[in-house]
Amino acid sequence: MRLLKSKSDQELIQMYVGGQESGLEALLNRYKSKIYTSIYMKVKDEYLAEDIFQETFIKIINTLKSGKYNEEGKFLPWAIRIAHNMIVDFFRKAKRAPNIVNADGFDIFEVLEFSDESAESKMLKKQVDVDLKKMIQKLPDDQKEVLIMRHFCDMSFKDIAEITEVSINTALGRMRYALSNLRKMIEGTDLTLQMGYL
């Protein structure tokens, strides 16, 4: 398994397409918490998020098996785009718009526990202070979405713009507002910033 961790996304996809199931398993382990987080952040329902997460991976498997995958080096943004489309489809079928209003007590960081306590998520928990988590939850949803996609899903602004269906300038603007709002909230508190992007 250690050997698989050193392989690129493209190599793992080629392994899977070539008949080695371990390639897909390694990809799933690498990205499941980020993809699940991106879904849960939008639907704010644990069971619905798990259903959409499973449907997303069925779609990913079917696309890979059919040989239609051609997003070289862009697996995560591609997978998150599929998840985003699944969410849109779900709400279209339900004939109602997704609930954008933030549910009280929703904690994006608890969702990261969905991963098998990876070194990355352990480090994240140590790094992020409880007060900072509360502050992030107070941000407007469009700002919070960009901040989470950028810093917890490691996505580029180009990919964020595509998924959220806004221009790159709008995505950048939302990020600037998010950071500005966080700085204002932090002023006058004892919170020391441990997250490099602030």
PDB file of C-alpha atoms in Angstrom:
ATOM      1  CA  MET A   1       0.000   0.000   0.000  1.00  0.00           C
ATOM      2  CA  ARG A   2       2.934   2.339   0.707  1.00  0.00           C
ATOM      3  CA  LEU A   3       4.057   1.867  -2.901  1.00  0.00           C
ATOM      4  CA  LEU A   4       0.587   2.903  -4.119  1.00  0.00           C
ATOM      5  CA  LYS A   5       0.730   6.107  -2.071  1.00  0.00           C
ATOM      6  CA  SER A   6       3.765   7.250  -4.047  1.00  0.00           C
ATOM      7  CA  LYS A   7       1.977   6.787  -7.389  1.00  0.00           C
ATOM      8  CA  SER A   8       0.340   9.719  -9.188  1.00  0.00           C
ATOM      9  CA  ASP A   9      -3.438   9.875  -9.710  1.00  0.00           C
ATOM     10  CA  GLN A  10      -2.904   9.094 -13.391  1.00  0.00           C
ATOM     11  CA  GLU A  11      -0.829   5.986 -12.589  1.00  0.00           C
ATOM     12  CA  LEU A  12      -3.500   4.742 -10.164  1.00  0.00           C
ATOM     13  CA  ILE A  13      -6.205   5.308 -12.799  1.00  0.00           C
ATOM     14  CA  GLN A  14      -4.158   3.377 -15.381  1.00  0.00           C
ATOM     15  CA  MET A  15      -3.733   0.527 -12.864  1.00  0.00           C
ATOM     16  CA  TYR A  16      -7.489   0.414 -12.253  1.00  0.00           C
ATOM     17  CA  VAL A  17      -8.386   0.597 -15.957  1.00  0.00           C
ATOM     18  CA  GLY A  18      -5.833  -2.177 -16.503  1.00  0.00           C
ATOM     19  CA  GLY A  19      -7.704  -4.434 -14.075  1.00  0.00           C
ATOM     20  CA  GLN A  20      -6.027  -3.744 -10.714  1.00  0.00           C
ATOM     21  CA  GLU A  21      -8.744  -2.811  -8.199  1.00  0.00           C
ATOM     22  CA  SER A  22      -6.088  -1.568  -5.757  1.00  0.00           C
ATOM     23  CA  GLY A  23      -5.588   1.488  -8.005  1.00  0.00           C
ATOM     24  CA  LEU A  24      -9.158   2.675  -7.362  1.00  0.00           C
ATOM     25  CA  GLU A  25      -8.923   1.810  -3.660  1.00  0.00           C
ATOM     26  CA  ALA A  26      -5.806   3.991  -3.321  1.00  0.00           C
ATOM     27  CA  LEU A  27      -7.547   6.894  -5.122  1.00  0.00           C
ATOM     28  CA  LEU A  28     -10.598   6.531  -2.879  1.00  0.00           C
ATOM     29  CA  ASN A  29      -8.446   6.580   0.265  1.00  0.00           C
ATOM     30  CA  ARG A  30      -6.532   9.593  -1.039  1.00  0.00           C
ATOM     31  CA  TYR A  31      -9.575  11.761  -1.741  1.00  0.00           C
ATOM     32  CA  LYS A  32     -12.661  10.428   0.034  1.00  0.00           C
ATOM     33  CA  SER A  33     -12.632  12.975   2.891  1.00  0.00           C
ATOM     34  CA  LYS A  34     -12.202  15.914   0.489  1.00  0.00           C
ATOM     35  CA  ILE A  35     -14.959  14.746  -1.861  1.00  0.00           C
ATOM     36  CA  TYR A  36     -17.319  13.885   1.013  1.00  0.00           C
ATOM     37  CA  THR A  37     -16.619  17.276   2.635  1.00  0.00           C
ATOM     38  CA  SER A  38     -17.434  19.122  -0.587  1.00  0.00           C
ATOM     39  CA  ILE A  39     -20.788  17.262  -0.746  1.00  0.00           C
ATOM     40  CA  TYR A  40     -21.704  17.627   2.939  1.00  0.00           C
ATOM     41  CA  MET A  41     -20.870  21.331   2.847  1.00  0.00           C
ATOM     42  CA  LYS A  42     -23.645  21.814   0.267  1.00  0.00           C
ATOM     43  CA  VAL A  43     -26.354  19.377   1.408  1.00  0.00           C
ATOM     44  CA  LYS A  44     -25.766  19.618   5.200  1.00  0.00           C
ATOM     45  CA  ASP A  45     -27.285  16.174   5.762  1.00  0.00           C
ATOM     46  CA  GLU A  46     -25.065  13.241   6.699  1.00  0.00           C
ATOM     47  CA  TYR A  47     -27.175  10.474   5.126  1.00  0.00           C
ATOM     48  CA  LEU A  48     -27.863  12.398   1.931  1.00  0.00           C
ATOM     49  CA  ALA A  49     -24.148  13.275   1.666  1.00  0.00           C
ATOM     50  CA  GLU A  50     -23.197   9.590   1.984  1.00  0.00           C
ATOM     51  CA  ASP A  51     -25.736   8.624  -0.712  1.00  0.00           C
ATOM     52  CA  ILE A  52     -24.456  11.272  -3.115  1.00  0.00           C
ATOM     53  CA  PHE A  53     -20.863  10.328  -2.272  1.00  0.00           C
ATOM     54  CA  GLN A  54     -21.589   6.692  -3.247  1.00  0.00           C
ATOM     55  CA  GLU A  55     -23.380   7.736  -6.439  1.00  0.00           C
ATOM     56  CA  THR A  56     -20.415   9.985  -7.295  1.00  0.00           C
ATOM     57  CA  PHE A  57     -18.017   7.057  -7.019  1.00  0.00           C
ATOM     58  CA  ILE A  58     -20.298   4.816  -9.102  1.00  0.00           C
ATOM     59  CA  LYS A  59     -20.237   7.508 -11.820  1.00  0.00           C
ATOM     60  CA  ILE A  60     -16.428   7.800 -11.482  1.00  0.00           C
ATOM     61  CA  ILE A  61     -16.028   4.001 -11.791  1.00  0.00           C
ATOM     62  CA  ASN A  62     -18.336   3.843 -14.827  1.00  0.00           C
ATOM     63  CA  THR A  63     -16.479   6.705 -16.541  1.00  0.00           C
ATOM     64  CA  LEU A  64     -13.065   5.141 -15.859  1.00  0.00           C
ATOM     65  CA  LYS A  65     -14.215   1.691 -17.035  1.00  0.00           C
ATOM     66  CA  SER A  66     -15.696   3.099 -20.241  1.00  0.00           C
ATOM     67  CA  GLY A  67     -12.364   4.772 -21.073  1.00  0.00           C
ATOM     68  CA  LYS A  68     -13.962   8.243 -21.190  1.00  0.00           C
ATOM     69  CA  TYR A  69     -11.746   9.803 -18.509  1.00  0.00           C
ATOM     70  CA  ASN A  70      -9.383  12.338 -20.045  1.00  0.00           C
ATOM     71  CA  GLU A  71      -8.753  14.859 -17.238  1.00  0.00           C
ATOM     72  CA  GLU A  72      -5.049  14.091 -16.920  1.00  0.00           C
ATOM     73  CA  GLY A  73      -3.643  15.243 -13.604  1.00  0.00           C
ATOM     74  CA  LYS A  74      -6.995  16.732 -12.590  1.00  0.00           C
ATOM     75  CA  PHE A  75      -8.694  13.836 -10.797  1.00  0.00           C
ATOM     76  CA  LEU A  76      -9.849  15.706  -7.656  1.00  0.00           C
ATOM     77  CA  PRO A  77     -11.427  18.721  -9.436  1.00  0.00           C
ATOM     78  CA  TRP A  78     -13.048  16.307 -11.904  1.00  0.00           C
ATOM     79  CA  ALA A  79     -14.447  14.151  -9.072  1.00  0.00           C
ATOM     80  CA  ILE A  80     -15.727  17.221  -7.193  1.00  0.00           C
ATOM     81  CA  ARG A  81     -17.369  18.472 -10.403  1.00  0.00           C
ATOM     82  CA  ILE A  82     -19.173  15.099 -10.716  1.00  0.00           C
ATOM     83  CA  ALA A  83     -20.274  15.383  -7.065  1.00  0.00           C
ATOM     84  CA  HIS A  84     -21.499  18.942  -7.688  1.00  0.00           C
ATOM     85  CA  ASN A  85     -23.549  17.758 -10.700  1.00  0.00           C
ATOM     86  CA  MET A  86     -25.015  14.901  -8.617  1.00  0.00           C
ATOM     87  CA  ILE A  87     -26.136  17.435  -5.977  1.00  0.00           C
ATOM     88  CA  VAL A  88     -27.723  19.667  -8.638  1.00  0.00           C
ATOM     89  CA  ASP A  89     -29.501  16.614 -10.124  1.00  0.00           C
ATOM     90  CA  PHE A  90     -30.774  15.552  -6.696  1.00  0.00           C
ATOM     91  CA  PHE A  91     -32.297  18.955  -5.941  1.00  0.00           C
ATOM     92  CA  ARG A  92     -33.693  19.240  -9.465  1.00  0.00           C
ATOM     93  CA  LYS A  93     -35.442  15.875  -9.004  1.00  0.00           C
ATOM     94  CA  ALA A  94     -36.666  16.945  -5.570  1.00  0.00           C
ATOM     95  CA  LYS A  95     -38.006  20.125  -7.264  1.00  0.00           C
ATOM     96  CA  ARG A  96     -36.598  22.379  -4.613  1.00  0.00           C
ATOM     97  CA  ALA A  97     -33.510  24.511  -4.251  1.00  0.00           C
ATOM     98  CA  PRO A  98     -30.753  23.392  -1.883  1.00  0.00           C
ATOM     99  CA  ASN A  99     -30.891  24.911   1.571  1.00  0.00           C
ATOM    100  CA  ILE A 100     -28.058  27.450   1.516  1.00  0.00           C
ATOM    101  CA  VAL A 101     -28.767  28.690   5.049  1.00  0.00           C
ATOM    102  CA  ASN A 102     -26.190  27.406   7.473  1.00  0.00           C
ATOM    103  CA  ALA A 103     -27.474  24.820   9.951  1.00  0.00           C
ATOM    104  CA  ASP A 104     -26.577  25.649  13.535  1.00  0.00           C
ATOM    105  CA  GLY A 105     -23.826  23.457  14.884  1.00  0.00           C
ATOM    106  CA  PHE A 106     -22.579  22.360  11.454  1.00  0.00           C
ATOM    107  CA  ASP A 107     -18.849  21.735  11.686  1.00  0.00           C
ATOM    108  CA  ILE A 108     -16.963  21.037   8.457  1.00  0.00           C
ATOM    109  CA  PHE A 109     -13.982  19.829  10.468  1.00  0.00           C
ATOM    110  CA  GLU A 110     -15.975  17.011  12.064  1.00  0.00           C
ATOM    111  CA  VAL A 111     -16.702  15.751   8.558  1.00  0.00           C
ATOM    112  CA  LEU A 112     -12.978  15.259   8.024  1.00  0.00           C
ATOM    113  CA  GLU A 113     -13.182  12.455  10.605  1.00  0.00           C
ATOM    114  CA  PHE A 114     -14.829  10.456   7.801  1.00  0.00           C
ATOM    115  CA  SER A 115     -11.254   9.686   6.708  1.00  0.00           C
ATOM    116  CA  ASP A 116      -9.395   6.974   8.570  1.00  0.00           C
ATOM    117  CA  GLU A 117      -7.563   9.444  10.799  1.00  0.00           C
ATOM    118  CA  SER A 118      -4.979  10.224   8.166  1.00  0.00           C
ATOM    119  CA  ALA A 119      -1.842  12.116   9.155  1.00  0.00           C
ATOM    120  CA  GLU A 120      -3.251  15.062   7.192  1.00  0.00           C
ATOM    121  CA  SER A 121      -6.502  15.252   9.169  1.00  0.00           C
ATOM    122  CA  LYS A 122      -4.665  14.814  12.502  1.00  0.00           C
ATOM    123  CA  MET A 123      -2.386  17.695  11.594  1.00  0.00           C
ATOM    124  CA  LEU A 124      -5.382  19.785  10.542  1.00  0.00           C
ATOM    125  CA  LYS A 125      -7.138  19.217  13.861  1.00  0.00           C
ATOM    126  CA  LYS A 126      -4.054  20.244  15.825  1.00  0.00           C
ATOM    127  CA  GLN A 127      -3.490  23.247  13.605  1.00  0.00           C
ATOM    128  CA  VAL A 128      -6.975  24.690  13.648  1.00  0.00           C
ATOM    129  CA  ASP A 129      -8.185  26.264  16.851  1.00  0.00           C
ATOM    130  CA  VAL A 130     -11.788  25.808  18.005  1.00  0.00           C
ATOM    131  CA  ASP A 131     -12.354  29.574  17.921  1.00  0.00           C
ATOM    132  CA  LEU A 132     -11.184  29.796  14.322  1.00  0.00           C
ATOM    133  CA  LYS A 133     -13.569  26.998  13.317  1.00  0.00           C
ATOM    134  CA  LYS A 134     -16.457  28.949  14.847  1.00  0.00           C
ATOM    135  CA  MET A 135     -15.390  32.070  12.976  1.00  0.00           C
ATOM    136  CA  ILE A 136     -15.256  30.242   9.636  1.00  0.00           C
ATOM    137  CA  GLN A 137     -18.838  29.086  10.245  1.00  0.00           C
ATOM    138  CA  LYS A 138     -19.943  32.724  10.614  1.00  0.00           C
ATOM    139  CA  LEU A 139     -18.783  33.621   7.089  1.00  0.00           C
ATOM    140  CA  PRO A 140     -21.419  34.017   4.338  1.00  0.00           C
ATOM    141  CA  ASP A 141     -21.890  30.697   2.523  1.00  0.00           C
ATOM    142  CA  ASP A 142     -20.360  31.825  -0.782  1.00  0.00           C
ATOM    143  CA  GLN A 143     -17.179  32.991   1.016  1.00  0.00           C
ATOM    144  CA  LYS A 144     -17.006  29.890   3.195  1.00  0.00           C
ATOM    145  CA  GLU A 145     -17.443  27.620   0.156  1.00  0.00           C
ATOM    146  CA  VAL A 146     -14.466  29.192  -1.671  1.00  0.00           C
ATOM    147  CA  LEU A 147     -12.293  29.129   1.482  1.00  0.00           C
ATOM    148  CA  ILE A 148     -13.044  25.437   2.123  1.00  0.00           C
ATOM    149  CA  MET A 149     -12.519  24.400  -1.510  1.00  0.00           C
ATOM    150  CA  ARG A 150      -9.232  26.327  -1.670  1.00  0.00           C
ATOM    151  CA  HIS A 151      -7.681  25.376   1.660  1.00  0.00           C
ATOM    152  CA  PHE A 152      -9.262  22.071   2.634  1.00  0.00           C
ATOM    153  CA  CYS A 153      -9.714  20.575  -0.843  1.00  0.00           C
ATOM    154  CA  ASP A 154      -6.522  22.149  -2.313  1.00  0.00           C
ATOM    155  CA  MET A 155      -8.371  23.348  -5.407  1.00  0.00           C
ATOM    156  CA  SER A 156      -7.228  26.051  -7.842  1.00  0.00           C
ATOM    157  CA  PHE A 157      -9.328  29.190  -8.336  1.00  0.00           C
ATOM    158  CA  LYS A 158      -9.915  28.082 -11.935  1.00  0.00           C
ATOM    159  CA  ASP A 159     -11.469  24.804 -10.693  1.00  0.00           C
ATOM    160  CA  ILE A 160     -13.422  26.589  -7.940  1.00  0.00           C
ATOM    161  CA  ALA A 161     -14.805  29.038 -10.521  1.00  0.00           C
ATOM    162  CA  GLU A 162     -15.906  26.157 -12.795  1.00  0.00           C
ATOM    163  CA  ILE A 163     -17.609  24.218  -9.994  1.00  0.00           C
ATOM    164  CA  THR A 164     -19.382  27.223  -8.471  1.00  0.00           C
ATOM    165  CA  GLU A 165     -20.208  28.577 -11.957  1.00  0.00           C
ATOM    166  CA  VAL A 166     -18.721  32.041 -11.396  1.00  0.00           C
ATOM    167  CA  SER A 167     -15.793  33.886 -12.968  1.00  0.00           C
ATOM    168  CA  ILE A 168     -12.286  33.455 -11.560  1.00  0.00           C
ATOM    169  CA  ASN A 169     -12.400  37.124 -10.462  1.00  0.00           C
ATOM    170  CA  THR A 170     -15.595  36.468  -8.499  1.00  0.00           C
ATOM    171  CA  ALA A 171     -14.024  33.418  -6.805  1.00  0.00           C
ATOM    172  CA  LEU A 172     -10.911  35.480  -5.955  1.00  0.00           C
ATOM    173  CA  GLY A 173     -13.100  38.297  -4.648  1.00  0.00           C
ATOM    174  CA  ARG A 174     -15.031  35.923  -2.396  1.00  0.00           C
ATOM    175  CA  MET A 175     -11.757  34.579  -1.026  1.00  0.00           C
ATOM    176  CA  ARG A 176     -10.488  38.112  -0.316  1.00  0.00           C
ATOM    177  CA  TYR A 177     -13.738  38.970   1.502  1.00  0.00           C
ATOM    178  CA  ALA A 178     -13.559  35.706   3.486  1.00  0.00           C
ATOM    179  CA  LEU A 179     -10.003  36.436   4.667  1.00  0.00           C
ATOM    180  CA  SER A 180     -10.821  40.075   5.382  1.00  0.00           C
ATOM    181  CA  ASN A 181     -13.879  39.068   7.444  1.00  0.00           C
ATOM    182  CA  LEU A 182     -11.854  36.479   9.366  1.00  0.00           C
ATOM    183  CA  ARG A 183      -9.166  39.060  10.157  1.00  0.00           C
ATOM    184  CA  LYS A 184     -11.838  41.445  11.485  1.00  0.00           C
ATOM    185  CA  MET A 185     -13.305  38.703  13.687  1.00  0.00           C
ATOM    186  CA  ILE A 186      -9.856  37.773  14.972  1.00  0.00           C
ATOM    187  CA  GLU A 187      -8.902  41.340  15.942  1.00  0.00           C
ATOM    188  CA  GLY A 188      -9.412  41.830  19.648  1.00  0.00           C
ATOM    189  CA  THR A 189      -9.300  38.092  20.434  1.00  0.00           C
ATOM    190  CA  ASP A 190      -6.470  36.035  21.914  1.00  0.00           C
ATOM    191  CA  LEU A 191      -6.499  33.775  18.871  1.00  0.00           C
ATOM    192  CA  THR A 192      -3.056  33.273  17.379  1.00  0.00           C
ATOM    193  CA  LEU A 193      -3.173  32.405  13.718  1.00  0.00           C
ATOM    194  CA  GLN A 194      -1.670  29.070  12.882  1.00  0.00           C
ATOM    195  CA  MET A 195      -3.015  28.826   9.350  1.00  0.00           C
ATOM    196  CA  GLY A 196      -0.583  30.191   6.808  1.00  0.00           C
ATOM    197  CA  TYR A 197      -3.191  31.616   4.433  1.00  0.00           C
ATOM    198  CA  LEU A 198      -4.307  34.245   6.936  1.00  0.00           C
TER     199      LEU A 198
END
